[in-house]
PDB file of C-alpha atoms in Angstrom:
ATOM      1  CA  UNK A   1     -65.720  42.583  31.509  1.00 42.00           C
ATOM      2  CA  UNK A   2     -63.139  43.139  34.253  1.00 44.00           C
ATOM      3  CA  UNK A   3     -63.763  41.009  37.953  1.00 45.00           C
ATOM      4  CA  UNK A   4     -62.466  42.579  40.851  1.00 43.00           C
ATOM      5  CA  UNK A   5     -62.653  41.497  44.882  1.00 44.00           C
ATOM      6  CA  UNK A   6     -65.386  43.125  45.813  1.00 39.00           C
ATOM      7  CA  UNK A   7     -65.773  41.578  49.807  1.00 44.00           C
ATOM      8  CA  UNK A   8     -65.795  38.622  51.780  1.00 46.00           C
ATOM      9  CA  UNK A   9     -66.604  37.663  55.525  1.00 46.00           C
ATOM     10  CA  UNK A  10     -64.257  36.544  57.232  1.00 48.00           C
ATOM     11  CA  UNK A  11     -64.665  33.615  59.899  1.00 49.00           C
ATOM     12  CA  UNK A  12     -62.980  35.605  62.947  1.00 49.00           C
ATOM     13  CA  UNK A  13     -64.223  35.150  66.960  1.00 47.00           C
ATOM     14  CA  UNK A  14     -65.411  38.378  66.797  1.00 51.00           C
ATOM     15  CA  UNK A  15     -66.958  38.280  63.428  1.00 52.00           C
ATOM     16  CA  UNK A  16     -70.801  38.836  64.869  1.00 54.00           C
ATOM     17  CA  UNK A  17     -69.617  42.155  65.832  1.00 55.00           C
ATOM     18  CA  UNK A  18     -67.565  43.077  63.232  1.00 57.00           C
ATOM     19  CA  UNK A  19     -69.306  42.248  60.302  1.00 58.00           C
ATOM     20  CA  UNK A  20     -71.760  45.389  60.197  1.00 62.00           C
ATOM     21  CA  UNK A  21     -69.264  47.710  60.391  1.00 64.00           C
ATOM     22  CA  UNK A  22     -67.182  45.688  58.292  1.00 60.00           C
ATOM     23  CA  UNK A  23     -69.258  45.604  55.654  1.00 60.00           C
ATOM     24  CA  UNK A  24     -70.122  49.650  55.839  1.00 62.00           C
ATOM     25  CA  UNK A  25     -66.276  50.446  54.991  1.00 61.00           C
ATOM     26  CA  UNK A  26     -66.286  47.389  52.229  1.00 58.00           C
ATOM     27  CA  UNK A  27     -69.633  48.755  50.373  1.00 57.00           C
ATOM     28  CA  UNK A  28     -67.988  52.077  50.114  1.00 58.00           C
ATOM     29  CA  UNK A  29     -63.701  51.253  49.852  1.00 55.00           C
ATOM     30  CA  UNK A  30     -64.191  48.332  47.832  1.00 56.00           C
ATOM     31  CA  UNK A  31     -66.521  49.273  44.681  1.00 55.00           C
ATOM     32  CA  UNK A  32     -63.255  51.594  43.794  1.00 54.00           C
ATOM     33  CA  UNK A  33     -60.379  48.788  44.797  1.00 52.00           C
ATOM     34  CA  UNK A  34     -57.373  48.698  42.162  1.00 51.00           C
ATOM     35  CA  UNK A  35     -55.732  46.317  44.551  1.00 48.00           C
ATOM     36  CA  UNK A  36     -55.992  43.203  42.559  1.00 45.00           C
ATOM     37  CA  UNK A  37     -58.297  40.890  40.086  1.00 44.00           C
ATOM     38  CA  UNK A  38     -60.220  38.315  41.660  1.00 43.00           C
ATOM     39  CA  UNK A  39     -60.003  34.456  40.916  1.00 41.00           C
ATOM     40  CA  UNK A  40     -62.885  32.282  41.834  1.00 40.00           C
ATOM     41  CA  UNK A  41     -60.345  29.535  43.487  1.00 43.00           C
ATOM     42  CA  UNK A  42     -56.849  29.877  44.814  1.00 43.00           C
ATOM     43  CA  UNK A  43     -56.151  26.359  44.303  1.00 44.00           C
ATOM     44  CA  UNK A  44     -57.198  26.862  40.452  1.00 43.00           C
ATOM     45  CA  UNK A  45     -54.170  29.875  40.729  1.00 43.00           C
ATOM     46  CA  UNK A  46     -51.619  26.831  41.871  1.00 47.00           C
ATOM     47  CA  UNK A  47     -52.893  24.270  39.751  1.00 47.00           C
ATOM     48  CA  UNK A  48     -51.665  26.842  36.507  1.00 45.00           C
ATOM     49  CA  UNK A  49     -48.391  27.883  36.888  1.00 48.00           C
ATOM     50  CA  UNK A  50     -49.505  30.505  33.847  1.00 49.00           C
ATOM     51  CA  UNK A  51     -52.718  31.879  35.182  1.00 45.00           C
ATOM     52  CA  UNK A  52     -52.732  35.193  34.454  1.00 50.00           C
ATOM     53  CA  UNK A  53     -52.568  37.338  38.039  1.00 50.00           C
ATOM     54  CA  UNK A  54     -52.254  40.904  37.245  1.00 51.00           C
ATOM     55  CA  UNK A  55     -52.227  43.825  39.689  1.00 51.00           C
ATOM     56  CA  UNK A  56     -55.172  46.310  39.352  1.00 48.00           C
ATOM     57  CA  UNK A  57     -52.160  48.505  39.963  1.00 51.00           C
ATOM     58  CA  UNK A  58     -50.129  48.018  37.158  1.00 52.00           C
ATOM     59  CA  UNK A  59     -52.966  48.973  34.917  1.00 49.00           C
ATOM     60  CA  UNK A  60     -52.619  52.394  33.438  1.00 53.00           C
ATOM     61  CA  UNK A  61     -56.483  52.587  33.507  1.00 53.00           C
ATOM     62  CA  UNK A  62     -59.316  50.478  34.552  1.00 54.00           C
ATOM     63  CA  UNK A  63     -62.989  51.512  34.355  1.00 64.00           C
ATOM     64  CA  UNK A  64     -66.057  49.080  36.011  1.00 69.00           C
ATOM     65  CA  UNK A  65     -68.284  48.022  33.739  1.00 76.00           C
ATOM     66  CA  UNK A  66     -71.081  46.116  35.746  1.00 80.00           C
ATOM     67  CA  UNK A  67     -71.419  43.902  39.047  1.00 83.00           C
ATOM     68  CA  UNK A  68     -72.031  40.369  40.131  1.00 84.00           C
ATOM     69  CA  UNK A  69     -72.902  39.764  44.081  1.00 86.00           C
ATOM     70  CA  UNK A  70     -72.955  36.434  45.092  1.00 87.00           C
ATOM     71  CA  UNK A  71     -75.352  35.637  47.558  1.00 90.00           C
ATOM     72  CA  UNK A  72     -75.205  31.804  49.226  1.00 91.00           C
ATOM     73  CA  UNK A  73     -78.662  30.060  49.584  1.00 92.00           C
ATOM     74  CA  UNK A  74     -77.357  27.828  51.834  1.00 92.00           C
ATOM     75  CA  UNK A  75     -79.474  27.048  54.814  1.00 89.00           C
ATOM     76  CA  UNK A  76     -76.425  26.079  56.697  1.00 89.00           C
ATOM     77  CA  UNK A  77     -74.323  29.355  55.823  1.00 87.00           C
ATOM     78  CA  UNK A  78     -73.205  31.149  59.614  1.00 80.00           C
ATOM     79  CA  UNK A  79     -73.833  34.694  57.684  1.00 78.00           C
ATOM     80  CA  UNK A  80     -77.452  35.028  56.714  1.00 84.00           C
ATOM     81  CA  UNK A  81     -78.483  38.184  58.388  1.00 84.00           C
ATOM     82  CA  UNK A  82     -75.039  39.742  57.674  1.00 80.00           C
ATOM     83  CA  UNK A  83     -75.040  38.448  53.981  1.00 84.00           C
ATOM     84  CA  UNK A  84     -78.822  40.216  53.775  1.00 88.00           C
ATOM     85  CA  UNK A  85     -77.378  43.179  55.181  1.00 84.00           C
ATOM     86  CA  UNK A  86     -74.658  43.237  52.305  1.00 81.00           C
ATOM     87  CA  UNK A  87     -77.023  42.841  49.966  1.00 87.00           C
ATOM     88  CA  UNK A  88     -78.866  45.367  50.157  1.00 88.00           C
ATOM     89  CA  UNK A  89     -76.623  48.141  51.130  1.00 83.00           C
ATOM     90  CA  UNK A  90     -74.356  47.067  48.139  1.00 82.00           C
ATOM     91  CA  UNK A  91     -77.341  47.139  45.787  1.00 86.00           C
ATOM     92  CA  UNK A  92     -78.303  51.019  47.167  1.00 85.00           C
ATOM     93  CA  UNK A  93     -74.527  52.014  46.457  1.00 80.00           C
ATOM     94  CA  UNK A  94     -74.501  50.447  43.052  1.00 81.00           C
ATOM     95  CA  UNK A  95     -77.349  52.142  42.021  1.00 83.00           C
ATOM     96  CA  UNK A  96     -75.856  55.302  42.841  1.00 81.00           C
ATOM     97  CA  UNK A  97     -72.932  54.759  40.263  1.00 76.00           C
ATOM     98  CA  UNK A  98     -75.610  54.001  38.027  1.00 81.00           C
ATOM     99  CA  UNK A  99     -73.979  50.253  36.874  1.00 82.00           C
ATOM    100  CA  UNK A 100     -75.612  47.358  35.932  1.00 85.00           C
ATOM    101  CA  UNK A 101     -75.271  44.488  38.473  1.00 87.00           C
ATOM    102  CA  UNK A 102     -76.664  41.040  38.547  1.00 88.00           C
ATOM    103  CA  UNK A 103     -77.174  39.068  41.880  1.00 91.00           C
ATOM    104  CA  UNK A 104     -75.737  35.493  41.559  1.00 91.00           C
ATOM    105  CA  UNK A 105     -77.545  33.143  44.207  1.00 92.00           C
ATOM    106  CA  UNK A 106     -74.924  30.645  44.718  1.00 90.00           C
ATOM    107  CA  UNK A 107     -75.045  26.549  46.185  1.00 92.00           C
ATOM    108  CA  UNK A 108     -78.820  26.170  45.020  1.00 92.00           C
ATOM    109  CA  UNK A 109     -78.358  22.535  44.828  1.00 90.00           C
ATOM    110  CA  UNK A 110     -78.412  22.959  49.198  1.00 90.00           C
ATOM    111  CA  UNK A 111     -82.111  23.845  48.606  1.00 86.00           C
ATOM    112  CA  UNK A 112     -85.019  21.745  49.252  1.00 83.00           C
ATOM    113  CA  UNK A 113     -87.486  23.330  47.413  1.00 79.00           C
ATOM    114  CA  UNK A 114     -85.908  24.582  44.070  1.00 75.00           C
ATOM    115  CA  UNK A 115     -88.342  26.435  42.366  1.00 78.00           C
ATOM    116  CA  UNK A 116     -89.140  29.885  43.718  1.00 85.00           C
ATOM    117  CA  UNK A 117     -85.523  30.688  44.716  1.00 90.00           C
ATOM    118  CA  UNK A 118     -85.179  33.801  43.308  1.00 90.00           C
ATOM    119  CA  UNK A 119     -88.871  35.362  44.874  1.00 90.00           C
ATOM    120  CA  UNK A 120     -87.582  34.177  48.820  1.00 91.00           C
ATOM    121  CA  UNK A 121     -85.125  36.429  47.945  1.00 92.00           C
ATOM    122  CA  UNK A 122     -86.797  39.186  46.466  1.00 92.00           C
ATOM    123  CA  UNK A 123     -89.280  38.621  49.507  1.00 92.00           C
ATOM    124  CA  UNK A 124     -86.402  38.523  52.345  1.00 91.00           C
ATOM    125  CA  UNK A 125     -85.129  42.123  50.678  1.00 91.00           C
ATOM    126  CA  UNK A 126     -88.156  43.843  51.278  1.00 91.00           C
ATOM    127  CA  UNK A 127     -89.144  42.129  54.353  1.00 90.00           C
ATOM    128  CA  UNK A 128     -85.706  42.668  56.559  1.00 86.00           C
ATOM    129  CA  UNK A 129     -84.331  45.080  54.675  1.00 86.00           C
ATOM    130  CA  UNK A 130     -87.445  47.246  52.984  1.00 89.00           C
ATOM    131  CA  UNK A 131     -85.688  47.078  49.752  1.00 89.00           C
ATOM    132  CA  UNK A 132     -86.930  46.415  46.495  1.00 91.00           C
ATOM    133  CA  UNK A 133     -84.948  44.046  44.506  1.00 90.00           C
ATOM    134  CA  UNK A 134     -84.804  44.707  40.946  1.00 88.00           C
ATOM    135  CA  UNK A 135     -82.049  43.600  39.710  1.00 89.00           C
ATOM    136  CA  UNK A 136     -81.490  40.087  38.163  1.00 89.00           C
ATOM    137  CA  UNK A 137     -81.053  36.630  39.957  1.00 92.00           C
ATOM    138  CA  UNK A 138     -79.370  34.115  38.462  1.00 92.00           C
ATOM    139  CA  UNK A 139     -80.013  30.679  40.103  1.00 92.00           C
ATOM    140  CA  UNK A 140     -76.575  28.743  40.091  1.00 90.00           C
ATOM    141  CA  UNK A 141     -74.644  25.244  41.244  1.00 88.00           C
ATOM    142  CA  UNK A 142     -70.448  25.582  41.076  1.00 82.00           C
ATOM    143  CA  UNK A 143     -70.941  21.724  41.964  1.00 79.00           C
ATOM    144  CA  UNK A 144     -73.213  20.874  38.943  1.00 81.00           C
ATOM    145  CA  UNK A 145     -72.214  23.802  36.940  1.00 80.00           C
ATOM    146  CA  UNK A 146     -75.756  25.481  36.493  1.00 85.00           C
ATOM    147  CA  UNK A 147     -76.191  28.356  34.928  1.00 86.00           C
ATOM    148  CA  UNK A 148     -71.917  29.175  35.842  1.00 83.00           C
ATOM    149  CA  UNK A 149     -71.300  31.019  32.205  1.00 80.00           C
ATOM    150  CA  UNK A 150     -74.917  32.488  32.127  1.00 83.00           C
ATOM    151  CA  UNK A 151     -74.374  34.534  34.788  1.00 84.00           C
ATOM    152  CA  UNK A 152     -71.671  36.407  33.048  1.00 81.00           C
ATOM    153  CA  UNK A 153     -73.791  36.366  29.757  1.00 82.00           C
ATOM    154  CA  UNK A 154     -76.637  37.851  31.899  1.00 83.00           C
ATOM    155  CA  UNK A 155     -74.243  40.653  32.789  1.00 82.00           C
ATOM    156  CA  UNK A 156     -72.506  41.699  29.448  1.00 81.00           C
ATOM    157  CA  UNK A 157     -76.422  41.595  28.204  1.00 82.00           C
ATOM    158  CA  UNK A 158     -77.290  44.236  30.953  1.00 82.00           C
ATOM    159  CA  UNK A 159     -73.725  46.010  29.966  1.00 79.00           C
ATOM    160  CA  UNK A 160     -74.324  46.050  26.125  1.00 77.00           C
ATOM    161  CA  UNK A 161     -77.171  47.855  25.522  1.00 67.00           C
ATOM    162  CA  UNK A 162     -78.187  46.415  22.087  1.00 66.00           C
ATOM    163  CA  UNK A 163     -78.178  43.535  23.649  1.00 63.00           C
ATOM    164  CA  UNK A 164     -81.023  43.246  26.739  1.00 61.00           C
ATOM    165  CA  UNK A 165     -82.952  39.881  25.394  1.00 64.00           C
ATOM    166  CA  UNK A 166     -81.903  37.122  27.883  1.00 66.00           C
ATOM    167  CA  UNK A 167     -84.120  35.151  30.477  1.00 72.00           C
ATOM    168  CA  UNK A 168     -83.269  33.606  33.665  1.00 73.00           C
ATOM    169  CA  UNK A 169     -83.846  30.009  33.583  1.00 77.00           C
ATOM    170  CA  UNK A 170     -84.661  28.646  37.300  1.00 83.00           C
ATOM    171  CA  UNK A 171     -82.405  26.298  39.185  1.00 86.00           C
ATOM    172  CA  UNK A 172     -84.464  23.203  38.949  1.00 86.00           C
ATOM    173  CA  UNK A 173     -84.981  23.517  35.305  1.00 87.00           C
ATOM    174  CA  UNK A 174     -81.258  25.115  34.095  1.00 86.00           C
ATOM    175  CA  UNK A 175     -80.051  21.691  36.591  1.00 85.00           C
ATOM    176  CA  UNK A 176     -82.273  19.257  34.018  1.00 87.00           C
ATOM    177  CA  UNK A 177     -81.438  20.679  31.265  1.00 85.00           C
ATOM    178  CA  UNK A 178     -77.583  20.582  31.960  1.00 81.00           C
ATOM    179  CA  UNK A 179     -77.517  17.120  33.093  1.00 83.00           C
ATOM    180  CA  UNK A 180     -78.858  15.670  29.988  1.00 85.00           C
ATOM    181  CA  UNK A 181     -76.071  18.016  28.004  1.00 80.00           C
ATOM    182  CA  UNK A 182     -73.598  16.655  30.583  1.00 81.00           C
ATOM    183  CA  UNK A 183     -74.498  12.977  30.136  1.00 83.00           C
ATOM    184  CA  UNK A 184     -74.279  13.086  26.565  1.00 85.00           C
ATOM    185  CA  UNK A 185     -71.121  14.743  26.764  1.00 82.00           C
ATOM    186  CA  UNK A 186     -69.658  12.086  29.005  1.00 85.00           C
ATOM    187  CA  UNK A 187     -70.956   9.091  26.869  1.00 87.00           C
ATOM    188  CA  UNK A 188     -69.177  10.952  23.643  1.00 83.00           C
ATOM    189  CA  UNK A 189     -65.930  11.052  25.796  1.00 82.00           C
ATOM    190  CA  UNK A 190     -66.240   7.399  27.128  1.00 85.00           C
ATOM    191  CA  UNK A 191     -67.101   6.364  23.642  1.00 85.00           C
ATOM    192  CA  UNK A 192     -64.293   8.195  22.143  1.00 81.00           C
ATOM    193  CA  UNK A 193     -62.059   6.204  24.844  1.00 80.00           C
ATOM    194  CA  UNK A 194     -63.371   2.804  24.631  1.00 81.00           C
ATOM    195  CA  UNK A 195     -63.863   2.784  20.621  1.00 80.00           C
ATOM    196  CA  UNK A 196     -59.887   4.471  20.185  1.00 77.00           C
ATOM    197  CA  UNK A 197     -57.812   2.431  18.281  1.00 75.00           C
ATOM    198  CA  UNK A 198     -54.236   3.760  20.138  1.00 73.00           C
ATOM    199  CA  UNK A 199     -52.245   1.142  21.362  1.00 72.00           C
ATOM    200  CA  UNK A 200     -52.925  -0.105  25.220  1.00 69.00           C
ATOM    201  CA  UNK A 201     -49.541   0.339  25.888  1.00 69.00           C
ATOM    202  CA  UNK A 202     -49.660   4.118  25.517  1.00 68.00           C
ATOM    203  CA  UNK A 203     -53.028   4.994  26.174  1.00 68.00           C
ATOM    204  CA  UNK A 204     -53.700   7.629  28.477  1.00 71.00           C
ATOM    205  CA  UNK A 205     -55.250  10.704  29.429  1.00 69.00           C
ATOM    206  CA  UNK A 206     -52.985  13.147  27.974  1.00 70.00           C
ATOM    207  CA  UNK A 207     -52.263  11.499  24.914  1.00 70.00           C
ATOM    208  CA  UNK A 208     -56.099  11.669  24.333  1.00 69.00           C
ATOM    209  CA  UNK A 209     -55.390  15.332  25.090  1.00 65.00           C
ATOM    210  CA  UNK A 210     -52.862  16.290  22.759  1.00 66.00           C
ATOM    211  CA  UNK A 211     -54.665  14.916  19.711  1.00 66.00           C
ATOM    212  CA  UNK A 212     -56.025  18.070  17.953  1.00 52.00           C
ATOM    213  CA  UNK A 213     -59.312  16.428  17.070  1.00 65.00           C
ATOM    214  CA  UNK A 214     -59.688  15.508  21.165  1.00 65.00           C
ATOM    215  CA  UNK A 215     -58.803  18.860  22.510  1.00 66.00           C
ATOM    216  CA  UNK A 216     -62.275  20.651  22.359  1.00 72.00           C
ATOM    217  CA  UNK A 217     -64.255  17.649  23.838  1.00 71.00           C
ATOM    218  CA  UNK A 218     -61.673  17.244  26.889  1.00 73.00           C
ATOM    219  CA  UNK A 219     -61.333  20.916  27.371  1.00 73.00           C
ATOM    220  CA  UNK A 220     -65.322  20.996  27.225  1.00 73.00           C
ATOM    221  CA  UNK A 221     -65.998  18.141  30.129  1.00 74.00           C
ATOM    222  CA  UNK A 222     -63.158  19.334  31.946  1.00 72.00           C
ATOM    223  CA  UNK A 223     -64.958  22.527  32.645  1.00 69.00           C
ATOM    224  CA  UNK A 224     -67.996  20.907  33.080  1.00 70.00           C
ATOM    225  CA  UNK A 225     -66.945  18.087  35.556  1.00 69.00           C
ATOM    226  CA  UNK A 226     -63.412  19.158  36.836  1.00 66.00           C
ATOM    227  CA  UNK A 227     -60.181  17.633  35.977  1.00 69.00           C
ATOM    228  CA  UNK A 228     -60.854  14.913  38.553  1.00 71.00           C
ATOM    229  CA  UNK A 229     -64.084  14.200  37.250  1.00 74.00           C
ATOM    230  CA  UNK A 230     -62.429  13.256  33.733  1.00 78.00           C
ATOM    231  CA  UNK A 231     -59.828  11.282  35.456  1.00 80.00           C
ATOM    232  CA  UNK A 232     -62.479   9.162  36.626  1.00 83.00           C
ATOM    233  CA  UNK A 233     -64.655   8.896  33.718  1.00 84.00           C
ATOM    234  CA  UNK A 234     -61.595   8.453  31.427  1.00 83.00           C
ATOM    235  CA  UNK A 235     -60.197   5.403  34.321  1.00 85.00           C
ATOM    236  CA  UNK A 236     -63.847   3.719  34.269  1.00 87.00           C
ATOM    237  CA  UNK A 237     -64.056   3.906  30.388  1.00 85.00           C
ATOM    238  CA  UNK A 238     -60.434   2.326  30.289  1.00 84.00           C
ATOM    239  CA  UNK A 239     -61.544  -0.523  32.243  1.00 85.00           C
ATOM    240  CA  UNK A 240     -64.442  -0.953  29.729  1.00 86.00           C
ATOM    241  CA  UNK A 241     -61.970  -0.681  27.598  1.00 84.00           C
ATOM    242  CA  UNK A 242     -60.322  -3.571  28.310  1.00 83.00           C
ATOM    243  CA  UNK A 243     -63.239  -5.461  28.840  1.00 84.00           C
ATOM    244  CA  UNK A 244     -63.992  -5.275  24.885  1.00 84.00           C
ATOM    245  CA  UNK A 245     -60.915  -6.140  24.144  1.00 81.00           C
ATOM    246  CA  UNK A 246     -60.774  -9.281  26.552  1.00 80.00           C
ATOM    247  CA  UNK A 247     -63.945 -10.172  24.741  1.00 82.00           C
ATOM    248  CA  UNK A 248     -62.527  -9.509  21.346  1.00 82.00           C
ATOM    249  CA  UNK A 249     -59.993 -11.971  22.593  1.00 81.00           C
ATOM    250  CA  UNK A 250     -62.645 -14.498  23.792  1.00 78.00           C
ATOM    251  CA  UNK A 251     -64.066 -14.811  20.471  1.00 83.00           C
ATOM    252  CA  UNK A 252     -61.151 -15.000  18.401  1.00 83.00           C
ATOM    253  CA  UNK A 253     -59.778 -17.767  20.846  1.00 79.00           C
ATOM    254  CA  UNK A 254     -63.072 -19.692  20.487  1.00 78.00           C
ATOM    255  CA  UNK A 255     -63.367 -19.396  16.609  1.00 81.00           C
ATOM    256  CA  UNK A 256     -60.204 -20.960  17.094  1.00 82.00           C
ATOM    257  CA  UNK A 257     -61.170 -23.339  19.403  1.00 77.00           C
ATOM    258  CA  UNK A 258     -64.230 -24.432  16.525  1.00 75.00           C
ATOM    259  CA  UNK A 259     -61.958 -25.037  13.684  1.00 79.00           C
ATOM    260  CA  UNK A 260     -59.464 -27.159  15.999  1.00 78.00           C
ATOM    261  CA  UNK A 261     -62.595 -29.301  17.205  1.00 72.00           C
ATOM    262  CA  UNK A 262     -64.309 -29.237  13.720  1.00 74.00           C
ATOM    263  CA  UNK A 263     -60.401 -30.918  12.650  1.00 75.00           C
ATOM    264  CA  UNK A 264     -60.091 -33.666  15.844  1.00 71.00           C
ATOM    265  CA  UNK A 265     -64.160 -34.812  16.100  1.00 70.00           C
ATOM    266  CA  UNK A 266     -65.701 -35.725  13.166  1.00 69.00           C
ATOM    267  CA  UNK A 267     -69.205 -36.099  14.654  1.00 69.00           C
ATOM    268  CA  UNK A 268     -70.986 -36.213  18.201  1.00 65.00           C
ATOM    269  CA  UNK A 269     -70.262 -39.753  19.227  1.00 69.00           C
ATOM    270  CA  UNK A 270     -66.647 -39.214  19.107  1.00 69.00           C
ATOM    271  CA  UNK A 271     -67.064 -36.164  21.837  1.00 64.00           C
ATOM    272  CA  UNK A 272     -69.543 -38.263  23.403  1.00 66.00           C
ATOM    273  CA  UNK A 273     -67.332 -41.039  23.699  1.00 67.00           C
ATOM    274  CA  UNK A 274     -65.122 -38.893  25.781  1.00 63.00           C
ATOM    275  CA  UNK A 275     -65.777 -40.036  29.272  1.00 58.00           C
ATOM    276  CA  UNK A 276     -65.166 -36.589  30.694  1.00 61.00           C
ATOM    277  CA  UNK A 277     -66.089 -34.091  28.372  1.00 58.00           C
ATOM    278  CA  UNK A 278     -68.085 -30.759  29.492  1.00 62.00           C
ATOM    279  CA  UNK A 279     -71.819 -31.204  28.840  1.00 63.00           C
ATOM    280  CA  UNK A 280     -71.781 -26.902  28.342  1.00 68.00           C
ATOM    281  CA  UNK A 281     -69.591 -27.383  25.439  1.00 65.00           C
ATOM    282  CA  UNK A 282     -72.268 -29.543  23.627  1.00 63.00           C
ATOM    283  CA  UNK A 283     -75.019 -26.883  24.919  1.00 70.00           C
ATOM    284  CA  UNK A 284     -72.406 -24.323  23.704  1.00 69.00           C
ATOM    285  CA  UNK A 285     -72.435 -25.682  20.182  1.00 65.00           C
ATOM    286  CA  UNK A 286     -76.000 -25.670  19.889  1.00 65.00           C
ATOM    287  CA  UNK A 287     -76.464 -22.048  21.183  1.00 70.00           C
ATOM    288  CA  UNK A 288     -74.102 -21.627  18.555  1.00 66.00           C
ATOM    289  CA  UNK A 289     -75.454 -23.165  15.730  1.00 65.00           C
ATOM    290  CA  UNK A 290     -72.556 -24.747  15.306  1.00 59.00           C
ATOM    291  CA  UNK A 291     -71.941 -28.032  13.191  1.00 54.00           C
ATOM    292  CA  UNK A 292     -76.040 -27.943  13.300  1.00 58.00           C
ATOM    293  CA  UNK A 293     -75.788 -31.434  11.031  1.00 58.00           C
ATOM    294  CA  UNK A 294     -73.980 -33.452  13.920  1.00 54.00           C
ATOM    295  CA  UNK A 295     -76.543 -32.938  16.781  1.00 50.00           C
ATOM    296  CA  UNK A 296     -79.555 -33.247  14.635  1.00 49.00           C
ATOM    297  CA  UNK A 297     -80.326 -36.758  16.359  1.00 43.00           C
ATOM    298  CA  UNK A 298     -79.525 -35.237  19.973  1.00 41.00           C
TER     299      UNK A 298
END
């Protein structure tokens, strides 16, 4: 499946005027564009000096397969009506060219009311814009990743044609089901930091990273939480980290501690007889069960 730019609205001082015509010329330039491929995020582009970004151009032939229109649920979003407008005059085109398509409602988690999404939008299409909606909706978060990768599935299903059994899952439910998956796959990666037995001194991120049997599980929660989102998990399961091991410490120091007293006292009234000895040692002992024989008279 090949992504290309399709359209976007442009915030402009004379956007409100614009826009309709705008999008008139887009629905019927764009659905033929070889300009270039389209990338979800720019920044994504700079963070990967490697990312592949190939002119449709330079291609000696490139064919459409299928569609996928975003359209933000946002209440807040400055382009409903035009965005409605879109929508619909895109869909009439597409069906024309007889491709599949598959409408991707984006931001869902901006939504009050999560579970009949997709219908206000089927709804809105034949209210405002006398259109039936047919095609599919899939109900997505970028922020929570919800339903990201289905939404391409859901299109190569509609594209293959042995291959037509999939069901949209709504927002509210995809968003409970992933964060269950997600937490699980964050306490495997926090475990996997605090229980490693590398060195303190060169314990990081990336060395986590390079080890082959680490790869998969970083490369996994990466693209479920971002790079920043592992940095912090992997920083706060550090710290935790450290906490064992200052605990490990604790212990062995105290063991310690035992055998030294067990060597200097050899029963209570000697400690007692120290004028300024902690009473929470003696209450540590007990909670300890330690040298049970000496405070059997206390």
């Amino acid at each position: 499946i090949s992504l290309i730019e399709f359209t976007s609205l442009r915030r402009d001082i004379n956007a409100n005027t614009l826009i309709p015509e705008y999008l008139e010329t887009a629905i019927v330039s764009k659905l033929y564009s070889k300009q270039k491929l389209a990338y979800f995020s720019p920044a994504q582009i700079k963070a990967i000096s490697k990312f592949p970004q190939e002119r449709m151009s330079d291609l000696d032939e490139f064919s459409i397969d299928g569609f996928i229109i975003c359209y933000n649920v946002d209440p807040t979003f400055q382009f409903i009506e035009a965005q409605d407008y879109f929508l619909a005059n895109a869909l009439k085109k597409i069906e024309k060219l007889k491709k599949p398509v598959a409408i991707v409602a984006t931001k869902c988690d901006k939504i009050i009311n999560r579970t009949d999404i997709s219908s206000h939008i089927i709804e809105k299409m034949s209210k405002k814009e006398n259109f039936n909606l047919t095609a599919p909706i899939i109900e997505t978060s970028a922020v929570y990743n919800v339903n990201i990768a289905f939404a391409f599935q859901s299109l190569y299903s509609l594209i293959d044609t042995k291959n037509k059994n999939f069901k949209a899952m709504n927002f509210q439910d995809a968003y409970n089901i992933t964060e269950v998956q997600n937490g699980k796959l964050i306490e495997e990666f926090s475990n996997m930091i605090i229980e490693s037995t590398d060195p303190l001194s060169r314990f990081s991120l990336m060395t986590l990273y390079k080890k082959n049997n680490n790869f998969d599980k970083i490369i996994k929660l990466i693209e479920i939480i971002g790079i920043e989102g592992a940095r912090d998990v992997y920083t706060e399961s550090k710290k935790q980290k450290i906490l064992k091991l200052k605990d490990r410490m604790l212990q062995y120091c105290l063991s310690k501690f035992e055998t030294c007293i067990s060597s200097v006292f050899k029963n209570y009234l000697d400690i007692e007889a120290l004028k300024e000895f902690p009473i929470d040692f003696i209450d540590y002992f007990k909670a300890k069960n330690i040298f049970n024989d000496w405070f059997e008279v206390i």
